mmCIF file of C-alpha atoms in Angstrom:
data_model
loop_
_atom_site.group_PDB
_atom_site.id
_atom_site.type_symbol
_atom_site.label_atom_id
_atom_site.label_comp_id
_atom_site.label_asym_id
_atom_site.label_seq_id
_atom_site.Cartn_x
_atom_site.Cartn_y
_atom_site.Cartn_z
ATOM 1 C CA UNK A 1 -17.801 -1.551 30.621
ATOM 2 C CA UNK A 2 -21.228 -3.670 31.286
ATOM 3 C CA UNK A 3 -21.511 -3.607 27.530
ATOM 4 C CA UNK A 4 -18.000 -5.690 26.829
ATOM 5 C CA UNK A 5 -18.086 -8.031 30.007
ATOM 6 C CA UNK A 6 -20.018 -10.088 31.999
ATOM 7 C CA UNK A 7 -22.466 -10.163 28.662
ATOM 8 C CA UNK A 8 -25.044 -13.073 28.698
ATOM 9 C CA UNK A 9 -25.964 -14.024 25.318
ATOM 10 C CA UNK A 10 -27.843 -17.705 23.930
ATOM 11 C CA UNK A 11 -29.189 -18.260 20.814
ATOM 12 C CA UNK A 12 -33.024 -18.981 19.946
ATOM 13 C CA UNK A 13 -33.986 -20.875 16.752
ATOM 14 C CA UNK A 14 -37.871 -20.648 17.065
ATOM 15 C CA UNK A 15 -39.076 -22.083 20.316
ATOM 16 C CA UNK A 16 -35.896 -23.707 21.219
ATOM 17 C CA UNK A 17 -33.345 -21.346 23.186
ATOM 18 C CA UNK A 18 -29.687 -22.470 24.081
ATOM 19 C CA UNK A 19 -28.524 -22.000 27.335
ATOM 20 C CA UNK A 20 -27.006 -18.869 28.830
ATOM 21 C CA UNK A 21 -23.123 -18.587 28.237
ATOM 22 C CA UNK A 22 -21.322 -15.485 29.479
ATOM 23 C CA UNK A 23 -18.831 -13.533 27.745
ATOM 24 C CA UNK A 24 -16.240 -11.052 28.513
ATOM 25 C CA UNK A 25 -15.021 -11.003 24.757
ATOM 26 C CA UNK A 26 -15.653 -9.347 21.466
ATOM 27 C CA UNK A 27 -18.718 -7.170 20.940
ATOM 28 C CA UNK A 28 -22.823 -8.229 20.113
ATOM 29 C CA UNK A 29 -22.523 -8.865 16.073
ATOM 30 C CA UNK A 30 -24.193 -5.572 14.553
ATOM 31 C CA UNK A 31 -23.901 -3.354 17.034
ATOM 32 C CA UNK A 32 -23.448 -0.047 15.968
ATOM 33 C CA UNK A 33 -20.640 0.970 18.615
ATOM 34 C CA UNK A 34 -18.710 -2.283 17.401
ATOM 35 C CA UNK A 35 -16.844 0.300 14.474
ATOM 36 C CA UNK A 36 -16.688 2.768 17.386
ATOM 37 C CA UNK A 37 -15.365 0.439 19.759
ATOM 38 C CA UNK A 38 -12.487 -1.058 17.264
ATOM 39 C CA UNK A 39 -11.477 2.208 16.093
ATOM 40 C CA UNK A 40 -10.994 3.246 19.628
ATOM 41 C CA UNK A 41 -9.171 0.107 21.156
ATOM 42 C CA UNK A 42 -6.406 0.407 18.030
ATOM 43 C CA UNK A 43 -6.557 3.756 18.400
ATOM 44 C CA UNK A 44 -2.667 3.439 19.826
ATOM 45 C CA UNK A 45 -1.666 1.711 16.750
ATOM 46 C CA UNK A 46 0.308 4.686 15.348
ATOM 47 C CA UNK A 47 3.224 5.021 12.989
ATOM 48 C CA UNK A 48 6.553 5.376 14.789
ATOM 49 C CA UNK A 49 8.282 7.147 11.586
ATOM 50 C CA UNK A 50 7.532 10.429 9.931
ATOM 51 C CA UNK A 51 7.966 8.709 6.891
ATOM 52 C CA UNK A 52 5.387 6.049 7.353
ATOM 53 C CA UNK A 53 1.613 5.455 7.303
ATOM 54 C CA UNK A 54 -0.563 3.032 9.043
ATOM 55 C CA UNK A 55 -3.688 3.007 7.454
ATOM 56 C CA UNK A 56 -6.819 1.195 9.088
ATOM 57 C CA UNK A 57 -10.030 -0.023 7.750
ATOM 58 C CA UNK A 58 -12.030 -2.207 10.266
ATOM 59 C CA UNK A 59 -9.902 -5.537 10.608
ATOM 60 C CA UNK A 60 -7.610 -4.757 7.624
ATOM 61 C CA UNK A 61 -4.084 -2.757 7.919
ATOM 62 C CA UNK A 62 -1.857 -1.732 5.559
ATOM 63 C CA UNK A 63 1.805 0.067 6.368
ATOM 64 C CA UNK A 64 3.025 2.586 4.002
ATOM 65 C CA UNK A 65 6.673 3.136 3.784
ATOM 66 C CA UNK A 66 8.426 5.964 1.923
ATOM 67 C CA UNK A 67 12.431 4.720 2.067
ATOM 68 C CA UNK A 68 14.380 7.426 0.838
ATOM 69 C CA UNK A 69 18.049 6.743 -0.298
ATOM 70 C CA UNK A 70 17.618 3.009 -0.126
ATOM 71 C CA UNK A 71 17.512 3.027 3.554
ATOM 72 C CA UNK A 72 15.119 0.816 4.520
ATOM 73 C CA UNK A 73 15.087 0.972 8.179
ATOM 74 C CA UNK A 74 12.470 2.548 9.189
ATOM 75 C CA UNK A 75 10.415 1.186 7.186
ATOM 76 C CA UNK A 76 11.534 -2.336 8.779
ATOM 77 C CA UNK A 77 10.864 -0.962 12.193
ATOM 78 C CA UNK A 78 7.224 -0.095 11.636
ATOM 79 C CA UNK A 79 6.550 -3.425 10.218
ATOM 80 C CA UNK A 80 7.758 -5.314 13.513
ATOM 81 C CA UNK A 81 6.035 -2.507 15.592
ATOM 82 C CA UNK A 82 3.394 -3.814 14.286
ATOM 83 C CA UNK A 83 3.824 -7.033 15.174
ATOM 84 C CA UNK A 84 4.659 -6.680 18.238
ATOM 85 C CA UNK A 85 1.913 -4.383 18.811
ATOM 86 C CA UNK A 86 -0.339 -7.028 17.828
ATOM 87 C CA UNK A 87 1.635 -9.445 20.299
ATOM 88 C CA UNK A 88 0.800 -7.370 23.026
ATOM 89 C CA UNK A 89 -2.867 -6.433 22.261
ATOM 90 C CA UNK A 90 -3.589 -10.220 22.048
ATOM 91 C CA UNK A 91 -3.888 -10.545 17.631
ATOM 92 C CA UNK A 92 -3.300 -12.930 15.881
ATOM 93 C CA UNK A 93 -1.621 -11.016 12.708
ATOM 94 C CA UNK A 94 -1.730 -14.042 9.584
ATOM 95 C CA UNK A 95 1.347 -13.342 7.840
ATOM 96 C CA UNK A 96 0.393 -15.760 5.237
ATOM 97 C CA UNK A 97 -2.315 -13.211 3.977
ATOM 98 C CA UNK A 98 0.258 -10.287 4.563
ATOM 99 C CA UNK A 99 1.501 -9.172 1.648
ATOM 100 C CA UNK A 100 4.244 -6.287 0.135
ATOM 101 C CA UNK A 101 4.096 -4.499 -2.600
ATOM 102 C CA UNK A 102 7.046 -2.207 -3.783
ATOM 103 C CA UNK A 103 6.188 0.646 -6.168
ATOM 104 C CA UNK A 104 9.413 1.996 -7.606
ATOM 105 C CA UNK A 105 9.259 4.400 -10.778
ATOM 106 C CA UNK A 106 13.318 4.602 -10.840
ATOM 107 C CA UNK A 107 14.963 4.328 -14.171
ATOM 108 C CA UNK A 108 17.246 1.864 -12.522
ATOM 109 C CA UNK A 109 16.492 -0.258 -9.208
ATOM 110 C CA UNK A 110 19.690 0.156 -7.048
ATOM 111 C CA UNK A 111 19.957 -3.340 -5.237
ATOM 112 C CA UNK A 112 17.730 -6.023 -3.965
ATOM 113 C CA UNK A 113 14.968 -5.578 -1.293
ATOM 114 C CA UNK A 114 15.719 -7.700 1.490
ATOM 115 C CA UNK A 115 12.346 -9.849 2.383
ATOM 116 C CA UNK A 116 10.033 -8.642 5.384
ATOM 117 C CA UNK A 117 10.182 -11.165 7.908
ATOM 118 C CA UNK A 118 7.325 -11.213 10.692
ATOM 119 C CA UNK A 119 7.617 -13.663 13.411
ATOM 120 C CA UNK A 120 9.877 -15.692 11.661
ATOM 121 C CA UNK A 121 7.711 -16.158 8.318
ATOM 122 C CA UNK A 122 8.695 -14.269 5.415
ATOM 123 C CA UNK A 123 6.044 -12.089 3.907
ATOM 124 C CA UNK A 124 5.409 -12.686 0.037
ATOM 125 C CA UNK A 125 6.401 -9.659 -2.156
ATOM 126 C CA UNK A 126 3.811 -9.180 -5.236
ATOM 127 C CA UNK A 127 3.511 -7.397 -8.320
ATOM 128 C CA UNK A 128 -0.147 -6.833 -7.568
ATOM 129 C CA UNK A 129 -2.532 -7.109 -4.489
ATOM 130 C CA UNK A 130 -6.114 -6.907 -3.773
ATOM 131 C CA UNK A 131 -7.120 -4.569 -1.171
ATOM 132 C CA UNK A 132 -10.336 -3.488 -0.347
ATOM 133 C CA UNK A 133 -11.994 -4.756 -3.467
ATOM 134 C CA UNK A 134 -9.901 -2.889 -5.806
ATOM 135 C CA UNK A 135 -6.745 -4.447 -7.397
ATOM 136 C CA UNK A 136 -3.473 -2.071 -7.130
ATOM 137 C CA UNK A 137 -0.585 -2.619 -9.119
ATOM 138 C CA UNK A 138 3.101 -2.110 -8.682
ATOM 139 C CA UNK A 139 3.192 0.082 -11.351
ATOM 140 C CA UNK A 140 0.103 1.674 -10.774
ATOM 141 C CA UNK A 141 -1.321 0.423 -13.982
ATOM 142 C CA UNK A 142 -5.616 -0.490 -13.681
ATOM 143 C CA UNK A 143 -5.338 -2.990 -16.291
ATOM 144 C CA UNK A 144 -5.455 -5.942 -13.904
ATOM 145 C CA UNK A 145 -8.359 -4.337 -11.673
ATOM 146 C CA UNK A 146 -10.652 -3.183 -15.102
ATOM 147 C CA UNK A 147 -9.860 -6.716 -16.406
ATOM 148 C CA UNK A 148 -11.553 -8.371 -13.002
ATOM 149 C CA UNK A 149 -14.264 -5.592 -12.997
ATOM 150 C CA UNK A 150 -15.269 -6.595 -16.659
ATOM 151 C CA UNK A 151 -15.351 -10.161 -16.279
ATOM 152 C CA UNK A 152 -17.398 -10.059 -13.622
ATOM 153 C CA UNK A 153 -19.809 -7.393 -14.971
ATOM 154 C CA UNK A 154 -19.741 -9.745 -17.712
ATOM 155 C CA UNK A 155 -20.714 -12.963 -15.944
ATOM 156 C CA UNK A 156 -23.951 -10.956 -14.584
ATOM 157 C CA UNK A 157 -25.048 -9.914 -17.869
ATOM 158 C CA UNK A 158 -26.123 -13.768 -18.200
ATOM 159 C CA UNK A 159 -28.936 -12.715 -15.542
ATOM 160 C CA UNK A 160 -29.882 -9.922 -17.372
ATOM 161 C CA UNK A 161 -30.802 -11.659 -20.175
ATOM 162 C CA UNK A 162 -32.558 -14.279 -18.374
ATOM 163 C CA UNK A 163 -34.922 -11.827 -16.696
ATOM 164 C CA UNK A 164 -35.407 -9.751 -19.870
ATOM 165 C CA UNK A 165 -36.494 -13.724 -21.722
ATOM 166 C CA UNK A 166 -38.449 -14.127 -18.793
ATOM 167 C CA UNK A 167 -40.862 -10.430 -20.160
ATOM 168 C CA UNK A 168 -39.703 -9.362 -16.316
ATOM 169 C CA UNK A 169 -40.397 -5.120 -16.610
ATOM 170 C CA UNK A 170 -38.117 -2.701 -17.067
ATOM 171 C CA UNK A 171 -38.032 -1.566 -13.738
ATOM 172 C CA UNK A 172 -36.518 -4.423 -12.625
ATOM 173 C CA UNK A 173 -33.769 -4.885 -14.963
ATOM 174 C CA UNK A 174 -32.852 -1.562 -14.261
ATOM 175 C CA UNK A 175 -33.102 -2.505 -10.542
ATOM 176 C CA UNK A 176 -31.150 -5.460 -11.373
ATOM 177 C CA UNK A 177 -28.544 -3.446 -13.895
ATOM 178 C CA UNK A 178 -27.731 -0.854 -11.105
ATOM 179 C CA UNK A 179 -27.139 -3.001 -8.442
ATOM 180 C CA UNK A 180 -25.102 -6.096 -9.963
ATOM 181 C CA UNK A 181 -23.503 -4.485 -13.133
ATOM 182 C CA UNK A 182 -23.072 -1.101 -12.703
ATOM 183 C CA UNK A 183 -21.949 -1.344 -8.930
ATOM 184 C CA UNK A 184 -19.352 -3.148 -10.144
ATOM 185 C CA UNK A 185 -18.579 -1.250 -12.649
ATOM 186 C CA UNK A 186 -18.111 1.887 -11.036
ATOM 187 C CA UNK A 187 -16.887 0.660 -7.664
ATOM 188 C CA UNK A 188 -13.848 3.067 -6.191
ATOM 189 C CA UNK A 189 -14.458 4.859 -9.454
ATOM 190 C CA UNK A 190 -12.813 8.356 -8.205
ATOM 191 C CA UNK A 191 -9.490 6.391 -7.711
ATOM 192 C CA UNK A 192 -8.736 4.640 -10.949
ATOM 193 C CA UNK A 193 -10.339 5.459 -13.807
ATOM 194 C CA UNK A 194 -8.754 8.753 -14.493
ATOM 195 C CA UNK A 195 -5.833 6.635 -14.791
ATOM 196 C CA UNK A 196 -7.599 4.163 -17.114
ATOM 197 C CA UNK A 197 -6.341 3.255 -20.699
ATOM 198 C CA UNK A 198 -8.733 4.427 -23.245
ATOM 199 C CA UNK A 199 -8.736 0.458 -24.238
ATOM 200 C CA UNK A 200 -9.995 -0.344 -20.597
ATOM 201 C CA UNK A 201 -12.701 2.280 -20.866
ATOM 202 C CA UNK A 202 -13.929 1.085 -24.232
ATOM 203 C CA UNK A 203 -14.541 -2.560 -22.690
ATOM 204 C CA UNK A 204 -16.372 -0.839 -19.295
ATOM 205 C CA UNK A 205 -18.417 1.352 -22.192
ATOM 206 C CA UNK A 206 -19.031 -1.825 -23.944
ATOM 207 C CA UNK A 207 -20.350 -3.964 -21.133
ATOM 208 C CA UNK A 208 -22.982 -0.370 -20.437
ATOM 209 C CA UNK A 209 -23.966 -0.905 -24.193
ATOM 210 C CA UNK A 210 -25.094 -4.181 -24.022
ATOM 211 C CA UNK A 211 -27.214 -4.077 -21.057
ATOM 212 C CA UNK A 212 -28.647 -0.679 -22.884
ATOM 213 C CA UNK A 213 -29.628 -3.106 -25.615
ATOM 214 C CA UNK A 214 -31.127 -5.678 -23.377
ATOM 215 C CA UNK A 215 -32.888 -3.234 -21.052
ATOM 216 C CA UNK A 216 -33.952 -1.142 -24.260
ATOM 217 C CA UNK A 217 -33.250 2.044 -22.126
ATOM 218 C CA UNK A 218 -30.674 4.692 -22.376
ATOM 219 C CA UNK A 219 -28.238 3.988 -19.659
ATOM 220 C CA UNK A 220 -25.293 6.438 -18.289
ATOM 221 C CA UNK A 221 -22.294 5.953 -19.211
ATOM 222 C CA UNK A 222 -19.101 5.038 -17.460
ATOM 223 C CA UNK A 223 -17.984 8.584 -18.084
ATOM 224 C CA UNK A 224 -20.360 10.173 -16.651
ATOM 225 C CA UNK A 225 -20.768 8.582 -13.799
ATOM 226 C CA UNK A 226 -17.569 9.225 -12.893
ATOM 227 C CA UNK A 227 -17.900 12.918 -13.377
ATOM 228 C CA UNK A 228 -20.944 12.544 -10.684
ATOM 229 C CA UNK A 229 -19.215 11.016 -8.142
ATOM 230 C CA UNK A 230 -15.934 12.992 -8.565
ATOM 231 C CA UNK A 231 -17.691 16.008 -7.959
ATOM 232 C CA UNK A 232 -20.267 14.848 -5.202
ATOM 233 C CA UNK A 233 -16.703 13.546 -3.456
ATOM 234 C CA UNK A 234 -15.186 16.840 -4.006
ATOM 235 C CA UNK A 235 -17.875 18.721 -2.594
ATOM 236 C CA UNK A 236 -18.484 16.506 0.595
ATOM 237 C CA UNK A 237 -14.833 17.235 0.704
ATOM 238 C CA UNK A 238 -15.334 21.065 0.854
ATOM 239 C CA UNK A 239 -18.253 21.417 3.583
ATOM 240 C CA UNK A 240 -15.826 19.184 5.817
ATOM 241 C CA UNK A 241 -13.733 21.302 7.384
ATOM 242 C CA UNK A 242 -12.283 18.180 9.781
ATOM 243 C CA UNK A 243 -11.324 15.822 6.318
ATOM 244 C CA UNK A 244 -7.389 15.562 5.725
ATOM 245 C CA UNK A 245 -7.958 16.586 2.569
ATOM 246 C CA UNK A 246 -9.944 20.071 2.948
ATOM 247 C CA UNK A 247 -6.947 22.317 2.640
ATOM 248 C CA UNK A 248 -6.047 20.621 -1.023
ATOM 249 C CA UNK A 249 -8.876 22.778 -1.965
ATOM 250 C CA UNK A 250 -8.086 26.126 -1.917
ATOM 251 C CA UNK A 251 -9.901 29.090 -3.565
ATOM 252 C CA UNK A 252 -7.879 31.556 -6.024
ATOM 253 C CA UNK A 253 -7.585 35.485 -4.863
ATOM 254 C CA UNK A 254 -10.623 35.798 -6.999
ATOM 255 C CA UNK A 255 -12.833 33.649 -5.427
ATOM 256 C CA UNK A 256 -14.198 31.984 -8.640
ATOM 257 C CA UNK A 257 -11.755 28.951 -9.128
ATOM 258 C CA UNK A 258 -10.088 26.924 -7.148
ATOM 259 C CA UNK A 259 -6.225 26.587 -7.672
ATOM 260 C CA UNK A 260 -4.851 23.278 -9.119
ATOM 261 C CA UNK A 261 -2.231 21.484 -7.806
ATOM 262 C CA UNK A 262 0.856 21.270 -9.818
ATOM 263 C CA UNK A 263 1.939 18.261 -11.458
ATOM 264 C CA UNK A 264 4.599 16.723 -13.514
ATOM 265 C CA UNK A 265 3.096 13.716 -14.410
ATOM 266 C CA UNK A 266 -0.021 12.183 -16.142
ATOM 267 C CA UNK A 267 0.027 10.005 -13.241
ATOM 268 C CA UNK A 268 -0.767 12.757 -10.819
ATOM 269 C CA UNK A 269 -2.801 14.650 -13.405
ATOM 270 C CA UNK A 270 -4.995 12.076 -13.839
ATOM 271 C CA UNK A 271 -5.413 11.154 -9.934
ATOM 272 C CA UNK A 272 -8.625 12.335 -8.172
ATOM 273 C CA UNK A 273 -7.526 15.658 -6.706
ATOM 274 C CA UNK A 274 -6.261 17.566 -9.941
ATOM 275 C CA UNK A 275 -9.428 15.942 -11.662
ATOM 276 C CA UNK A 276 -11.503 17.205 -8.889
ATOM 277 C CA UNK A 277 -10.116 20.659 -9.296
ATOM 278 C CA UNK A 278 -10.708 20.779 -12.623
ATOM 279 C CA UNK A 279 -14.138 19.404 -12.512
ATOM 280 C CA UNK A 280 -14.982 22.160 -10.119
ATOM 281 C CA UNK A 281 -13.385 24.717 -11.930
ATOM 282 C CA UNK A 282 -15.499 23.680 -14.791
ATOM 283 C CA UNK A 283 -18.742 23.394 -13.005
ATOM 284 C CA UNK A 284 -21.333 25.170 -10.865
ATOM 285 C CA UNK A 285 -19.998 28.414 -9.159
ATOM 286 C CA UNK A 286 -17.168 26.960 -6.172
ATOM 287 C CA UNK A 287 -18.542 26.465 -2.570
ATOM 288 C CA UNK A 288 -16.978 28.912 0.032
ATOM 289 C CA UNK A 289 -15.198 26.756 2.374
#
């Protein structure tokens, strides 16, 4: 425990070094146990419900709910375990930046939802929320997240041009094309573009074919790079034995295809798994898991 208390640390700026301050708080910035650490200090922050999710990444936590016949109870409960959780683990939990989002493909909404209320503030209910980068949408639509992801891949093709005016090589503005357009472009790809309108895709496609015409240099498209990282995701998938989603994949009696989930919807069809079955089933000879 050396390592989280009792830690001198000062700051040096050149020649000039601050004096010594102890802490017994927080972790050096960097570290590489710091993940390890936090991961292992909220390990306790569990879902009380069957029915519910808590899903962590670093600082940010999100509380999936599935309320079944309207009753919304224990969904409610998690939310103030939470809370209170974070009460008693001294965290400050900003409800202003909380958010809820309520995806509900019902013909006909039965009733109101109630408000989540968390320490006496009420939490804001949304259409549409930005989490982790990527923009999700009540009705799972990608319209709003392609529409942010095209702007902004947009707003960089300024620089483009300004290096390619400037008779900067071509090694650069690829440099510069693959790391500020097309990470962009293709970030959490696997999730949402199956899903994508062929309207969204043409204006992704389109930004690709203008920095092809300012580079001068065949470029990959959208598509493609999809396909790449659905499969490479797929496969890392398969050599895992320890991932969640390992037994999704499951070989036929044949041993030459894997079997595809069923699915009633072009929602599900289109989400990563099914895709990633096909892909595999259309590709290289399956990896024996």
């Amino acid at each position: 425990m050396d390592f989280l208390t009792s830690r001198p640390q000062h700051v040096r700026s050149g020649h000039i070094r601050s004096t010594t301050v102890t802490l017994n708080t927080g972790v050096p910035q960097g570290c590489v146990l710091s993940p390890f650490l936090y991961s292992l200090f909220t390990h306790d922050c569990r879902p009380m419900y069957g029915s519910n999710s808590v899903i962590k990444f670093a600082d940010d936590t999100t509380v999936i709910g599935l309320i079944d016949n309207n009753d919304e109870t224990a969904y409610r409960e998690e939310v103030q375990h939470l809370a209170t959780w974070c009460t008693e683990n001294n965290l400050l939990l900003n409800t202003t930046k909380t958010k809820e989002l309520i995806v509900d493909f019902r013909r006909e909404r039965r009733g109101s939802h109630d408000p989540i209320h968390i320490n006496g503030m009420t939490v804001q209910p949304v259409t549409s929320f930005k989490f982790l980068g990527t923009h999700i949408s009540e009705d799972l639509s990608w319209s709003i997240n392609t529409s942010s992801l095209v702007k902004k891949a947009h707003q960089r093709l300024f620089f483009l041009r300004t290096l390619k005016k400037n008779q900067l090589p071509t090694t650069i503005l690829l440099n510069f094309y693959r790391s500020t357009i097309e990470s962009i472009l293709t970030s959490c790809l696997t999730v949402w573009y199956g899903s994508c309108t062929v309207a969204e895709r043409k204006a992704m496609q389109r930004v690709v074919k203008t920095a092809q015409r300012i580079t001068g240099t065949p470029l990959p498209s959208i598509e493609e790079i999809q396909r790449k990282h659905c499969l490479r995701r797929a496969r890392s998938i398969l050599k895992d034995s320890s991932h969640p989603a390992h037994e999704l994949f499951s070989l036929l009696p044949s041993g030459r295809r894997f079997r595809l989930p069923r699915t009633r919807t072009s929602r599900l069809r289109n989400s990563f798994f099914p895709r990633a079955v096909s892909l595999l089933n259309s590709s290289a000879p399956p990896i024996h898991s």
